[in-house]
Structures are given as structure tokens and as C-alpha cells.
Amino acid sequence: MTQNPYRLLLTQGDITRVDADAIVNAANTSLLGGGGVDGAIHRAAGPGLLDECRTLRGCPTGEARITGGYNLPARHVIHTVGPVWQGGHKGERETLARCYRSVFELVERQGLRSVAFPSISTGAYRFPISEAAPIALRELRAALARLPQLERVTVLLFSPEDLDVYRQALAALGATS
Ligand code: ADP
């Protein structure tokens, strides 16, 4: 299949404002809310999200769970738990890749057409963004190639610096694959 490059969008912004079939939450294993993007998503979605999350009884690192979007413009939230960076010798890269794959398993199963990601693990979990960006982008491109149902995958970077890192990583990947 020819890959339409416009199906992958890197942009700066607030993921809680994105209208998509699903936005992805960088959650913790409790799924009961936290700081960073998790806190922002729960604040914007309203208490219904936390009520539904309580019924899920947590989520192991590397896996994903889907809920409704409640007061968000997005129809669903896919919660995934990224690895905490511990220096890079504890399988953190593979676990991060597994997060993206777990999200796309749900996307496929639910027939979703658009999904928006934050930069998983690169905030409080301290995964170096220059290492996380190529892992994320490789998984996003693989999913786009595999799933024709996907019309758009967006990465919402919170700062212009983060957006730059992802743009450079995408350009570097383009040269090698
Ligand atoms: P983690 O615990 O997985 O590291 P964080 O929420 O601490 O998750 O950080 C992940 C990324 O999400 C960081 O780059 C942070 O700047 C970004 N972020 C925080 N709030 C938002 C938001 N509202 N929209 C998009 N990205 C956000």
C-alpha cells in the first residue's frame, strides 16, 4: 500500500482539545489520575472518566485500556502506562514500543479512524525525548502501514522544543527507511 504522508501529523498543542476518535493518555498503573497530561485529561473529561477508570482495576506497564471520552471532544481515551526511565538498561525502549503497539491493538479492534498521542514517558517518567521520539515514530508508521482504517495519527507535543525533536527524528527516519 502506498503510504499517504499526510496521515501522520506532528503538531504543538493541548491534547485535551483534540477532536479525534481517541486520544491517548500517558497514565500510571493505578489509572486513577496523576499529574501532567493525565491530570489535564481527567480535569477536562470530568468525573465520569475517573468513575469508569475505577472499574478497570489498573493497567500494567506497557499495556493499554480504553474508556469513554466524557466531556472531551474526543470520543474515547486510550490509557497506556509508559516505562519509567531508569537509565536504559531495564528494557525501557522495548516497553515504550509495546505501549504504542498496545494502543493500536485497541484502535484496530474498535475500528477507530483517528488517534492523537502525547509524548509518552517523556515527562515525569524522564524517558529522554530524543530517544523516545524515534521509537514512537517507528511504531506510528508501522501502524499506519498496517491499518488502512487509520485516516489520521497525530502527535501533540506540548512545547515547541519537543515538536522540534520529533520533527528531526522523523526526518532522520525518512532518510534511513
Ligand atoms: P509520563 O509520566 O508518561 O512521563 P507526563 O504527563 O509527565 O507523562 O508527560 C508526558 C508528556 O506530555 C510531556 O512531554 C508533557 O509535557 C506532555 N503534556 C503535559 N500536558 C499535556 C497536554 N495537555 N497535552 C499534550 N501533552 C501534554
Short mmCIF file of C-alpha atoms and ligand atoms in Angstrom, two decimals:
data_model
loop_
_atom_site.label_atom_id
_atom_site.label_comp_id
_atom_site.label_asym_id
_atom_site.label_seq_id
_atom_site.Cartn_x
_atom_site.Cartn_y
_atom_site.Cartn_z
CA MET A 1 0.00 0.00 0.00
CA THR A 2 1.26 3.49 -0.75
CA GLN A 3 1.58 5.45 2.44
CA ASN A 4 -0.02 8.87 2.41
CA PRO A 5 2.38 11.03 4.45
CA TYR A 6 -0.45 13.36 5.47
CA ARG A 7 -1.92 10.61 7.65
CA LEU A 8 0.82 11.37 10.22
CA LEU A 9 0.73 14.85 11.76
CA LEU A 10 3.16 16.29 14.30
CA THR A 11 1.88 19.44 15.94
CA GLN A 12 2.15 21.51 19.09
CA GLY A 13 -0.83 21.87 21.37
CA ASP A 14 -3.03 20.59 24.18
CA ILE A 15 -4.28 17.06 23.63
CA THR A 16 -7.42 17.70 25.68
CA ARG A 17 -8.69 19.94 22.88
CA VAL A 18 -8.26 17.43 20.09
CA ASP A 19 -11.32 16.12 18.27
CA ALA A 20 -10.47 12.53 17.34
CA ASP A 21 -11.93 9.05 17.75
CA ALA A 22 -9.44 8.62 20.60
CA ILE A 23 -6.77 10.50 22.48
CA VAL A 24 -4.06 8.59 24.32
CA ASN A 25 -3.36 9.19 27.99
CA ALA A 26 0.11 8.66 29.49
CA ALA A 27 -1.36 7.15 32.65
CA ASN A 28 0.11 5.40 35.68
CA THR A 29 -0.63 1.80 36.70
CA SER A 30 -3.48 2.82 39.02
CA LEU A 31 -5.41 4.53 36.18
CA LEU A 32 -6.75 6.80 38.90
CA GLY A 33 -5.27 10.04 37.60
CA GLY A 34 -1.98 11.82 38.19
CA GLY A 35 -0.07 14.88 37.07
CA GLY A 36 0.98 16.03 33.61
CA VAL A 37 -1.16 15.01 30.67
CA ASP A 38 -3.07 12.50 32.85
CA GLY A 39 -4.26 15.25 35.20
CA ALA A 40 -5.16 17.51 32.28
CA ILE A 41 -7.22 14.76 30.61
CA HIS A 42 -9.11 13.94 33.82
CA ARG A 43 -9.82 17.63 34.51
CA ALA A 44 -11.16 18.18 31.01
CA ALA A 45 -13.12 14.92 30.82
CA GLY A 46 -14.89 15.40 34.17
CA PRO A 47 -15.61 12.89 36.96
CA GLY A 48 -17.26 10.30 34.70
CA LEU A 49 -13.81 9.32 33.43
CA LEU A 50 -12.48 8.56 36.91
CA ASP A 51 -15.62 6.54 37.70
CA GLU A 52 -15.06 4.37 34.63
CA CYS A 53 -11.31 4.08 35.32
CA ARG A 54 -12.07 2.75 38.81
CA THR A 55 -13.90 -0.21 37.26
CA LEU A 56 -10.77 -1.20 35.28
CA ARG A 57 -8.64 -2.02 38.35
CA GLY A 58 -5.41 -0.65 36.97
CA CYS A 59 -3.23 -1.37 33.97
CA PRO A 60 0.26 -2.95 33.86
CA THR A 61 3.14 -1.03 32.29
CA GLY A 62 3.21 -1.49 28.50
CA GLU A 63 -0.49 -2.37 28.23
CA ALA A 64 -3.50 -0.17 27.34
CA ARG A 65 -7.17 0.20 28.30
CA ILE A 66 -9.98 2.12 26.58
CA THR A 67 -12.71 4.28 28.14
CA GLY A 68 -15.20 6.87 27.01
CA GLY A 69 -14.19 10.48 26.47
CA TYR A 70 -16.94 12.09 28.60
CA ASN A 71 -16.65 15.92 28.34
CA LEU A 72 -13.65 15.77 26.00
CA PRO A 73 -14.08 16.48 22.29
CA ALA A 74 -12.55 13.01 21.71
CA ARG A 75 -14.91 10.01 21.74
CA HIS A 76 -12.55 7.71 23.65
CA VAL A 77 -9.47 7.81 25.85
CA ILE A 78 -6.90 5.03 25.48
CA HIS A 79 -4.85 4.86 28.66
CA THR A 80 -1.39 3.37 28.42
CA VAL A 81 1.33 3.14 31.05
CA GLY A 82 4.79 4.02 29.82
CA PRO A 83 8.05 2.87 31.42
CA VAL A 84 9.85 4.97 34.00
CA TRP A 85 13.33 5.70 32.61
CA GLN A 86 15.93 4.00 34.79
CA GLY A 87 19.00 4.59 32.64
CA GLY A 88 18.03 2.49 29.63
CA HIS A 89 19.13 -0.98 30.76
CA LYS A 90 15.79 -2.22 32.08
CA GLY A 91 14.05 -2.79 28.75
CA GLU A 92 12.60 0.73 28.73
CA ARG A 93 12.84 1.11 24.93
CA GLU A 94 11.03 -2.16 24.24
CA THR A 95 8.39 -1.34 26.86
CA LEU A 96 7.77 2.05 25.28
CA ALA A 97 7.34 0.43 21.85
CA ARG A 98 4.92 -2.05 23.45
CA CYS A 99 2.77 0.85 24.73
CA TYR A 100 2.27 2.11 21.19
CA ARG A 101 1.50 -1.40 19.91
CA SER A 102 -0.99 -1.97 22.73
CA VAL A 103 -2.77 1.27 21.82
CA PHE A 104 -3.01 0.24 18.17
CA GLU A 105 -4.41 -3.18 19.09
CA LEU A 106 -7.35 -1.35 20.67
CA VAL A 107 -7.57 1.09 17.76
CA GLU A 108 -7.81 -1.86 15.38
CA ARG A 109 -10.29 -3.81 17.48
CA GLN A 110 -12.60 -0.79 17.88
CA GLY A 111 -12.29 0.30 14.23
CA LEU A 112 -11.10 3.80 15.18
CA ARG A 113 -10.02 6.10 12.37
CA SER A 114 -8.19 8.89 14.16
CA VAL A 115 -5.99 8.88 17.24
CA ALA A 116 -3.84 11.52 18.93
CA PHE A 117 -0.84 10.77 21.16
CA PRO A 118 1.14 12.80 23.68
CA SER A 119 4.84 12.04 24.06
CA ILE A 120 4.53 9.02 26.36
CA SER A 121 7.04 8.71 29.26
CA THR A 122 9.00 11.88 28.44
CA GLY A 123 7.60 13.98 31.29
CA ALA A 124 7.54 12.76 34.89
CA TYR A 125 8.82 9.33 33.75
CA ARG A 126 12.02 11.02 32.42
CA PHE A 127 12.49 8.99 29.21
CA PRO A 128 14.88 11.16 27.13
CA ILE A 129 12.73 12.62 24.37
CA SER A 130 15.50 12.29 21.77
CA GLU A 131 15.39 8.53 22.38
CA ALA A 132 11.62 8.27 22.73
CA ALA A 133 10.78 10.15 19.52
CA PRO A 134 12.26 7.64 17.03
CA ILE A 135 10.70 4.71 18.92
CA ALA A 136 7.29 6.41 18.87
CA LEU A 137 7.52 7.40 15.21
CA ARG A 138 8.63 3.94 14.08
CA GLU A 139 5.59 2.39 15.78
CA LEU A 140 3.23 5.06 14.41
CA ARG A 141 4.48 4.49 10.88
CA ALA A 142 4.23 0.71 11.22
CA ALA A 143 0.63 1.04 12.42
CA LEU A 144 -0.26 3.39 9.57
CA ALA A 145 1.20 0.93 7.07
CA ARG A 146 -0.66 -1.99 8.66
CA LEU A 147 -4.08 -0.41 9.31
CA PRO A 148 -5.81 1.11 6.28
CA GLN A 149 -8.73 2.10 8.55
CA LEU A 150 -6.49 4.78 10.09
CA GLU A 151 -7.09 8.14 8.48
CA ARG A 152 -5.01 10.23 10.83
CA VAL A 153 -2.46 9.78 13.61
CA THR A 154 -1.46 12.98 15.40
CA VAL A 155 1.32 13.54 17.92
CA LEU A 156 0.51 16.51 20.17
CA LEU A 157 3.74 17.94 21.51
CA PHE A 158 3.31 20.25 24.45
CA SER A 159 6.27 22.58 23.71
CA PRO A 160 7.89 23.90 20.52
CA GLU A 161 11.17 22.28 21.66
CA ASP A 162 9.52 18.86 21.86
CA LEU A 163 7.94 19.39 18.45
CA ASP A 164 11.40 20.14 17.03
CA VAL A 165 12.81 16.92 18.46
CA TYR A 166 10.02 14.87 16.87
CA ARG A 167 10.37 16.67 13.53
CA GLN A 168 14.10 15.99 13.45
CA ALA A 169 13.56 12.35 14.40
CA LEU A 170 11.01 11.95 11.60
CA ALA A 171 13.40 13.49 9.08
CA ALA A 172 16.18 11.14 10.25
CA LEU A 173 13.90 8.10 9.97
CA GLY A 174 12.85 9.15 6.49
CA ALA A 175 16.46 9.04 5.39
CA THR A 176 17.02 5.53 6.70
CA SER A 177 13.83 3.65 5.89
P1 ADP B 1 4.81 10.48 31.75
O1 ADP B 1 4.51 10.20 33.19
O2 ADP B 1 4.42 9.32 30.83
O3 ADP B 1 6.20 10.96 31.53
P2 ADP B 1 3.73 13.22 31.61
O4 ADP B 1 2.30 13.61 31.57
O5 ADP B 1 4.53 13.62 32.79
O6 ADP B 1 3.75 11.61 31.35
O7 ADP B 1 4.48 13.78 30.31
C1 ADP B 1 4.27 13.28 29.02
C2 ADP B 1 4.31 14.42 28.04
O8 ADP B 1 3.02 15.04 27.99
C3 ADP B 1 5.30 15.52 28.39
O9 ADP B 1 6.01 15.86 27.21
C4 ADP B 1 4.40 16.69 28.83
O10 ADP B 1 4.97 17.94 28.53
C5 ADP B 1 3.19 16.44 27.95
N1 ADP B 1 1.92 17.07 28.34
C6 ADP B 1 1.51 17.53 29.54
N2 ADP B 1 0.26 18.03 29.45
C7 ADP B 1 -0.13 17.89 28.14
C8 ADP B 1 -1.31 18.21 27.38
N3 ADP B 1 -2.37 18.79 27.94
N4 ADP B 1 -1.32 17.90 26.03
C9 ADP B 1 -0.27 17.31 25.45
N5 ADP B 1 0.85 16.97 26.11
C10 ADP B 1 0.93 17.26 27.43
#
